[in-house]
Coordinates of C-alpha atoms in Angstrom, one line a residue:
X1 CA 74.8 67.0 144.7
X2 CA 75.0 68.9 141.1
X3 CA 71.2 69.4 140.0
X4 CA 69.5 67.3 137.5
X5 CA 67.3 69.3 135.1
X6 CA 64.9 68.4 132.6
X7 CA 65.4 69.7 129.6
X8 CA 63.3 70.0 126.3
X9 CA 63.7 71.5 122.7
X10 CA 61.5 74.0 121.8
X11 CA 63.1 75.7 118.9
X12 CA 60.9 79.3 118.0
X13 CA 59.7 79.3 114.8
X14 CA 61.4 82.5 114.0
X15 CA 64.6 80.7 114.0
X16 CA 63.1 77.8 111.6
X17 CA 61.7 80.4 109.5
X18 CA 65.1 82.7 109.5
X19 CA 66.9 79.1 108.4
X20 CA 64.4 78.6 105.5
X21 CA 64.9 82.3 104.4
X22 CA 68.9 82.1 104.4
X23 CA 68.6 78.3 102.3
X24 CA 66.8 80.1 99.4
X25 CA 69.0 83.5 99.6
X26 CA 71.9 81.2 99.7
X27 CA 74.7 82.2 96.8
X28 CA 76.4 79.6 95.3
X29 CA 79.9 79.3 93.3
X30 CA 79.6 77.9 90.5
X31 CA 79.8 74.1 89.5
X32 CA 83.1 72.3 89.9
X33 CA 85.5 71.8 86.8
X34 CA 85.9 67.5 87.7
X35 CA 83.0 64.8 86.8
X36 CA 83.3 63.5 90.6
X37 CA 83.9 64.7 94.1
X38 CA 87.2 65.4 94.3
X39 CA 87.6 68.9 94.4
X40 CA 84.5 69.0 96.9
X41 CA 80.9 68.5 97.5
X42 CA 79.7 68.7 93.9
X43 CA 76.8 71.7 93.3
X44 CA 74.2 70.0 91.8
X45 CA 73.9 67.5 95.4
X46 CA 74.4 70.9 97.6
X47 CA 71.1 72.5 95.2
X48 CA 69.2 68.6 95.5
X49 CA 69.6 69.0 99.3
X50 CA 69.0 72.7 100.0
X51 CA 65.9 72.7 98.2
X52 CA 64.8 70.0 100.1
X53 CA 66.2 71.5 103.1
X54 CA 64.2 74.6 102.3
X55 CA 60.7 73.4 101.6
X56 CA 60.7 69.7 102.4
X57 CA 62.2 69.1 105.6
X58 CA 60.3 69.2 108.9
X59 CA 63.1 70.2 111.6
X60 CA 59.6 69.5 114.4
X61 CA 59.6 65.8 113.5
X62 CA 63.4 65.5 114.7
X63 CA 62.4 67.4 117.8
X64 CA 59.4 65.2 118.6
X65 CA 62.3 62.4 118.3
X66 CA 63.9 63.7 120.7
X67 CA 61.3 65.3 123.3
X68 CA 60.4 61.5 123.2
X69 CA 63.3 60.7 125.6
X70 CA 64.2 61.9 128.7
X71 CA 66.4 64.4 128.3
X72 CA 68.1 66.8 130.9
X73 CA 71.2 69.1 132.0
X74 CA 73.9 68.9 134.7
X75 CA 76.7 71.5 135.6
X76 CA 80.3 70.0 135.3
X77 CA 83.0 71.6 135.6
X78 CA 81.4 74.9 135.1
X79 CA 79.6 73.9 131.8
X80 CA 75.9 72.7 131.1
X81 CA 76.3 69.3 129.9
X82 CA 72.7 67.9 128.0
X83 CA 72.0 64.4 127.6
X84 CA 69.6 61.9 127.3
X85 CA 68.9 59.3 130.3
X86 CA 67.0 56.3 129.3
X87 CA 66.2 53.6 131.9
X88 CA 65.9 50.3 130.8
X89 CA 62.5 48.3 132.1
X90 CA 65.0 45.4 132.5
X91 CA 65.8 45.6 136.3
X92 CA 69.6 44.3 135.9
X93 CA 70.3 46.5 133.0
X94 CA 73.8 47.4 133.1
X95 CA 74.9 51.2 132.5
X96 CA 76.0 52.2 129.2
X97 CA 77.5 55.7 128.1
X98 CA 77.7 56.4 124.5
X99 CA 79.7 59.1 123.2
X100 CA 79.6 60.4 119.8
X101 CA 82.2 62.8 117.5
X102 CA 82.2 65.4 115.0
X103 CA 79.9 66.0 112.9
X104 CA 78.2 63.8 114.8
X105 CA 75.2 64.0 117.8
X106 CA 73.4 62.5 120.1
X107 CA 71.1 62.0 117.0
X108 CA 73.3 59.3 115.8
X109 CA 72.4 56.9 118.6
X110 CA 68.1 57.4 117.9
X111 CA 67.8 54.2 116.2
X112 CA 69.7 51.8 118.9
X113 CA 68.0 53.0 122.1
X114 CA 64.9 51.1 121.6
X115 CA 67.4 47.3 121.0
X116 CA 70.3 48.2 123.7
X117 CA 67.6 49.0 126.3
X118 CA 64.8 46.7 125.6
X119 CA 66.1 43.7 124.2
X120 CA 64.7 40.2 124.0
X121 CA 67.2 39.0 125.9
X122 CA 67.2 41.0 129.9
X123 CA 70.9 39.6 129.9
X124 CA 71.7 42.3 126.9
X125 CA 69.6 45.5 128.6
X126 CA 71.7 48.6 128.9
X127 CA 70.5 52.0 131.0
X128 CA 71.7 54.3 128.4
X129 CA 73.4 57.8 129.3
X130 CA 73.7 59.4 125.7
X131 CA 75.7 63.1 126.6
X132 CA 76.0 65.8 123.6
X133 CA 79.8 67.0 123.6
X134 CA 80.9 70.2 125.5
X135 CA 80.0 72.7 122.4
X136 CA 78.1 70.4 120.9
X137 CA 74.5 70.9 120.1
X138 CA 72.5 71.8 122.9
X139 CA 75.3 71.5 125.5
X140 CA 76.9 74.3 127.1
X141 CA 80.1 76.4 125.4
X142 CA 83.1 76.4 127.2
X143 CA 84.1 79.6 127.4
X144 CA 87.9 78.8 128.8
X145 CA 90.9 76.6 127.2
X146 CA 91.7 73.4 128.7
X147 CA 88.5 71.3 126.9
X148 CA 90.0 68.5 125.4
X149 CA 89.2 64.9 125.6
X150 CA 90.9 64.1 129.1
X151 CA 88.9 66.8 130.6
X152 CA 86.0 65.6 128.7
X153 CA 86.4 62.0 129.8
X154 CA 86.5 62.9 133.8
X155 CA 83.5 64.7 132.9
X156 CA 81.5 61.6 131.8
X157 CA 83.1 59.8 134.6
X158 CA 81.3 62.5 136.8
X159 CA 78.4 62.1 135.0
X160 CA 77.8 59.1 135.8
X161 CA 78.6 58.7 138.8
X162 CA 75.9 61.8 139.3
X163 CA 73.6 59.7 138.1
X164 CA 74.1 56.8 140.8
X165 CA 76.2 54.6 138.3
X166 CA 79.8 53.9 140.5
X167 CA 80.3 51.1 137.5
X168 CA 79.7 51.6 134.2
X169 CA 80.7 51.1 130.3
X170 CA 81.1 53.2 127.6
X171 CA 81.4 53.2 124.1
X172 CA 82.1 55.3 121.6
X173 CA 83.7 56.3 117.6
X174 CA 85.6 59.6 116.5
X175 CA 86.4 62.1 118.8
X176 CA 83.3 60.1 121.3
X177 CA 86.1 56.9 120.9
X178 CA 88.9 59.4 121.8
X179 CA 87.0 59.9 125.2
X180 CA 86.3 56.7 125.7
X181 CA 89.2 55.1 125.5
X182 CA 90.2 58.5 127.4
X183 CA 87.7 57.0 130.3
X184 CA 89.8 53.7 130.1
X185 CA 93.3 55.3 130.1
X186 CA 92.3 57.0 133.2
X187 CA 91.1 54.1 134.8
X188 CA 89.4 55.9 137.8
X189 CA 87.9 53.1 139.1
X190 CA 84.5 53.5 138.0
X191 CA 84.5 52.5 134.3
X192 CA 84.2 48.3 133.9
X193 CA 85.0 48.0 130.0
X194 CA 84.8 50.1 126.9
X195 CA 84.1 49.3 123.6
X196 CA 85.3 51.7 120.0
X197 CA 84.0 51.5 116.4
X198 CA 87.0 54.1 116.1
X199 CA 90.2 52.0 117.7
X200 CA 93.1 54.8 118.5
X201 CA 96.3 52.8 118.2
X202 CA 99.4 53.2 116.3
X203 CA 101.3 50.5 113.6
X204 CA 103.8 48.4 114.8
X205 CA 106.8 49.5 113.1
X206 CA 107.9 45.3 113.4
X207 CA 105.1 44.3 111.2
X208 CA 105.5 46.6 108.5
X209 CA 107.5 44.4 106.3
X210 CA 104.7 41.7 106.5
X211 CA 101.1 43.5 106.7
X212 CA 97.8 41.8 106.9
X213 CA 95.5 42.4 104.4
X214 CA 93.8 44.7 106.9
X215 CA 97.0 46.7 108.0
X216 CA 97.2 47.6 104.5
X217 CA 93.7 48.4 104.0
X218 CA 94.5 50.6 107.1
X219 CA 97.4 52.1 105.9
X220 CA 95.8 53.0 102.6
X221 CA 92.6 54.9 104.8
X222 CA 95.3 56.7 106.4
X223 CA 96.8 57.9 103.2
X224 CA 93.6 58.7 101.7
X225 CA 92.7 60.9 105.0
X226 CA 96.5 62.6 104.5
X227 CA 95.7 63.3 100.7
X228 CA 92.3 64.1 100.3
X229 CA 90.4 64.4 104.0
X230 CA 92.9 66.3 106.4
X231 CA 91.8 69.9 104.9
X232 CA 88.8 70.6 107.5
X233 CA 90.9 69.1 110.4
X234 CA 93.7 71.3 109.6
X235 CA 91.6 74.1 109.6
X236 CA 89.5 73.4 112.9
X237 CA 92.4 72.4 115.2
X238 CA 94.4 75.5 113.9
X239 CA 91.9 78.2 113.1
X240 CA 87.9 77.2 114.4
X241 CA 87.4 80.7 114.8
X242 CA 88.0 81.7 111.7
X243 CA 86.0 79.1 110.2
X244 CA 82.7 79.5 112.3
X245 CA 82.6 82.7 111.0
X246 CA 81.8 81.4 107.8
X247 CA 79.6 78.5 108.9
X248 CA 77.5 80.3 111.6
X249 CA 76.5 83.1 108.6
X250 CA 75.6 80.4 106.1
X251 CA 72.9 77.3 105.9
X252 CA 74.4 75.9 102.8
X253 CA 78.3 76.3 104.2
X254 CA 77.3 74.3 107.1
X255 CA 75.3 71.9 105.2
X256 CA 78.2 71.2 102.9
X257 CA 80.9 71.2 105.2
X258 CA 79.2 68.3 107.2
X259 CA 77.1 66.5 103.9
X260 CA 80.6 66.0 102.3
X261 CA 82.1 64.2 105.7
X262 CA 78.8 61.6 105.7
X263 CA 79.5 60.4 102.0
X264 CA 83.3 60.1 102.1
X265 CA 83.9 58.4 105.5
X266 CA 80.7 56.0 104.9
X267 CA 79.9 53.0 103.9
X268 CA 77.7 54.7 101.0
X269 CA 77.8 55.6 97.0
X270 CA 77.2 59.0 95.7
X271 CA 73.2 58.8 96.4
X272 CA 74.5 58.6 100.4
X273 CA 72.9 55.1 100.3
X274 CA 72.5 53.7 104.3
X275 CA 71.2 56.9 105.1
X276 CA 67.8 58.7 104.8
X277 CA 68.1 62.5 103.8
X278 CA 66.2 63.6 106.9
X279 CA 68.5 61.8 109.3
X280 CA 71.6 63.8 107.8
X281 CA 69.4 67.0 107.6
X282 CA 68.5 66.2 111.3
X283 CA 72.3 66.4 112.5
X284 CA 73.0 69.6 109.7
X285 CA 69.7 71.5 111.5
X286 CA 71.3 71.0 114.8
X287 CA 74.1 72.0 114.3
X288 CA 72.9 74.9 112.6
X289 CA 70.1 76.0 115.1
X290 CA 72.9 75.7 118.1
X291 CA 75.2 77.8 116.2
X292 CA 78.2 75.2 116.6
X293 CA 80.2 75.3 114.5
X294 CA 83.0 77.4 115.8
X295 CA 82.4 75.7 119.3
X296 CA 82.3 72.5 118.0
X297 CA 85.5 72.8 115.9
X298 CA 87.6 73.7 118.8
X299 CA 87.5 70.0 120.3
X300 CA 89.7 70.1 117.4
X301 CA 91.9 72.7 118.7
X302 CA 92.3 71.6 122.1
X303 CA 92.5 67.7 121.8
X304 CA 94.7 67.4 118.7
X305 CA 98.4 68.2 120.4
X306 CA 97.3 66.2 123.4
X307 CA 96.5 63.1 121.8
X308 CA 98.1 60.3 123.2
X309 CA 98.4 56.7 123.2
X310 CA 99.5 55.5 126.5
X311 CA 99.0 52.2 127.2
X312 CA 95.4 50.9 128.3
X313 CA 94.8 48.0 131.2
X314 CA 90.8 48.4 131.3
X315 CA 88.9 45.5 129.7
X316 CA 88.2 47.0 125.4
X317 CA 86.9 45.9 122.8
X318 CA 87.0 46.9 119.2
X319 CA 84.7 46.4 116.2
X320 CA 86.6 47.7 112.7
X321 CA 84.2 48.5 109.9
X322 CA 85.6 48.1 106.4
X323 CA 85.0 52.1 105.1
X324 CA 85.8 53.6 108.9
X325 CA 88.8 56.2 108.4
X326 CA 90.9 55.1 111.3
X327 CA 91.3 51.5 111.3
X328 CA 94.2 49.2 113.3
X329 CA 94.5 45.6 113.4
X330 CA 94.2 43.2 116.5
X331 CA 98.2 42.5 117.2
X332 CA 98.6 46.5 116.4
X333 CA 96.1 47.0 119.0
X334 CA 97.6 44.7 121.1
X335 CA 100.7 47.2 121.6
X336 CA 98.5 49.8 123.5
X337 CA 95.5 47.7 125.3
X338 CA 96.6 44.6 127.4
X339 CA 93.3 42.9 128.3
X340 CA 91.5 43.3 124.6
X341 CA 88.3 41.3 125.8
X342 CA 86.6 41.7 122.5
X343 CA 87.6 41.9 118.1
X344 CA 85.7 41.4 115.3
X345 CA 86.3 42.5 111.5
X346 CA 82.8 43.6 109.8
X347 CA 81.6 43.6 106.2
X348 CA 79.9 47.0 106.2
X349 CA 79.4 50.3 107.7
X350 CA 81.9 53.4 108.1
X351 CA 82.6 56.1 110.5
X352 CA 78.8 56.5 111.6
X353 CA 78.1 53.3 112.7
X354 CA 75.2 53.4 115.1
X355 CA 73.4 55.6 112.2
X356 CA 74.5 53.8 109.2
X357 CA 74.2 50.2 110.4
X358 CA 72.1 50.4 113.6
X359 CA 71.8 46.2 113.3
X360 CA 75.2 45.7 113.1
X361 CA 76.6 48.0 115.6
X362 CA 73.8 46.8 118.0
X363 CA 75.3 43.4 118.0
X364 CA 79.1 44.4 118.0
X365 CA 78.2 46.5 121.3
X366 CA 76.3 43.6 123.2
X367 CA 78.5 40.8 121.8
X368 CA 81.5 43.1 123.5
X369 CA 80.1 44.0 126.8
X370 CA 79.1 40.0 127.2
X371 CA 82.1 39.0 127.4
X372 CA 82.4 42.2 130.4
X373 CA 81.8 42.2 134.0
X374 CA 80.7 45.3 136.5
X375 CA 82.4 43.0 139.6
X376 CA 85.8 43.4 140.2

């Protein structure tokens, strides 16, 4: 048996105070020569939000938040992996693992815990199992190659069966939707359905001369991420060394690198409507005060030649928000994933779906894994 062990953050004030004293030392370039974002974060929202950062923001509020669930760490595969465990009071609750990406955390999942595992209706409860990423916030490092999202996905395969669950779910967008449908590709035996806000799945050249107002939303996202979005991936699948150099030695880098990535892949105007400022500081502190930067950016590095999209036989289902980057219709998706249990088309939300519209993607998950079984 790997050992279980609780685990709880308790950042030292010398690091929040070493944080606050970098945000105010921070040296700026100067403003950018457009009226709108399209040369980068614009300066005046990085000043708005470090000064806020700086004397506003209460990093022990998010870590109450999260000292308020049962967390812990396990040893796979020679790396700590944290998570958070919590037990639904509902005694048929059905085991739910939900992954999240970059620059995401196990933050982004806070306001769903409370509806997936204590809903009004038992028939809906869900024993959550929310990991952190290998390199991501207050997981283990891997210190070797080979950490992409296969490895990853028999990972959380062991993980749950660690935990006593020999038939599960799992869910999951970005890279978290990558090793979920990982989970499913696999198909180890343990994993009943999965469910992506995210769907991986390539056009089918035989529709291209007729697309559905979707595809061509689709294609036109895709477009959009080739012309003005794919400069950070390039950079952390080719070089994430060379880049957490830069982020681990400064606040405002890090904050600006991730703040730009919530407004353009969200369902959100210019004032980051959908989402408080603490929320977004919450998942910028973290990955600050872990130093993950470089470590997180290598999922890029290791996952991004071996992406595949074999075909899929385990029970999915897929909810497409209307601002998500990646999007794919039903008969596209149709081509990789033979028993597609579950579809629907929403009216809002983006990439960050369980932070953004925590209603909506609380719904879309149980509305999926109803129409799911743990038997057979």
């Amino acid at each position: 048996m790997t050992t279980i062990r609780p685990f709880r953050v308790d950042i030292a004030e010398a690091q929040i105070e070493d944080l606050k004293a970098r945000i105010r030392a921070a040296r700026l370039p100067e403003r950018e020569t457009v009226d709108d974002w399209d040369q980068g974060i614009p300066l005046a929202v990085v000043r708005e939000y470090a000064a806020y950062w700086a004397d506003g923001y209460d990093w022990r509020a998010c870590e109450a938040t999260l000292n308020a669930y049962p967390q812990f760490l396990i040893e796979l595969d020679r790396v700590d992996i944290h998570f958070l465990h919590i037990r639904s009071p509902h005694e048929n609750a059905r085991p739910l693992i939900l992954t999240h990406g970059w620059p995401g955390s196990v933050l982004e999942f806070i306001e769903v815990i409370e509806p997936l595992t204590n809903p009004d209706d038992p028939a809906d409860a869900f024993h959550l199992v929310i990991p952190s990423l290998p390199g991501f916030g207050f997981s283990g490092k891997p210190t070797e190659t080979g950490w992409d999202i296969a490895r990853i996905a028999r990972v959380w395969n062991d993980l749950m069966l660690a935990l006593g669950y020999d038939r599960y779910f799992a869910q999951g967008g970005d890279w978290g939707s990558g090793v979920t449908l990982e989970i499913a590709r696999q198909n180890l035996g343990a994993c009943a359905a999965v469910h992506s806000n995210m769907v991986l799945a390539l056009p089918d050249p035989a529709t291209m001369a007729d697309l559905s107002d979707l595809e061509k939303r689709a294609a036109a996202r895709m477009q959009y991420y080739q012309d003005k979005e794919s400069g950070y991936s390039s950079i952390q699948r080719t070089r994430p060394q060379t880049i957490g150099y830069a982020l681990a030695d400064s606040a405002v880098g890090q904050m600006a690198w991730i703040l730009e990535k919530f407004r353009n892949w969200s369902d959100c105007d210019d004032s980051f409507s959908g989402f408080s400022r603490d929320a977004l500081l919450d998942t910028i502190t973290l990955y600050w005060l872990t130093n993950s930067a470089a470590s997180s950016a290598r999922l890029y590095w290791h996952s991004f030649s071996n992406m595949g999209f074999d075909p899929v036989s385990v029970p999915m289902g897929g909810t497409i928000f209307p601002k998500e980057l990646f999007q794919t219709s039903r008969r596209w998706a149709e081509k990789r994933f033979s028993s597609i249990i579950y579809w629907n088309e929403v009216d809002k939300g983006g990439h960050f779906a369980a932070l953004e519209v925590p209603q909506i993607f609380v719904e879309e998950v149980r509305a999926c894994f109803r129409a799911a079984s743990l038997s057979g």
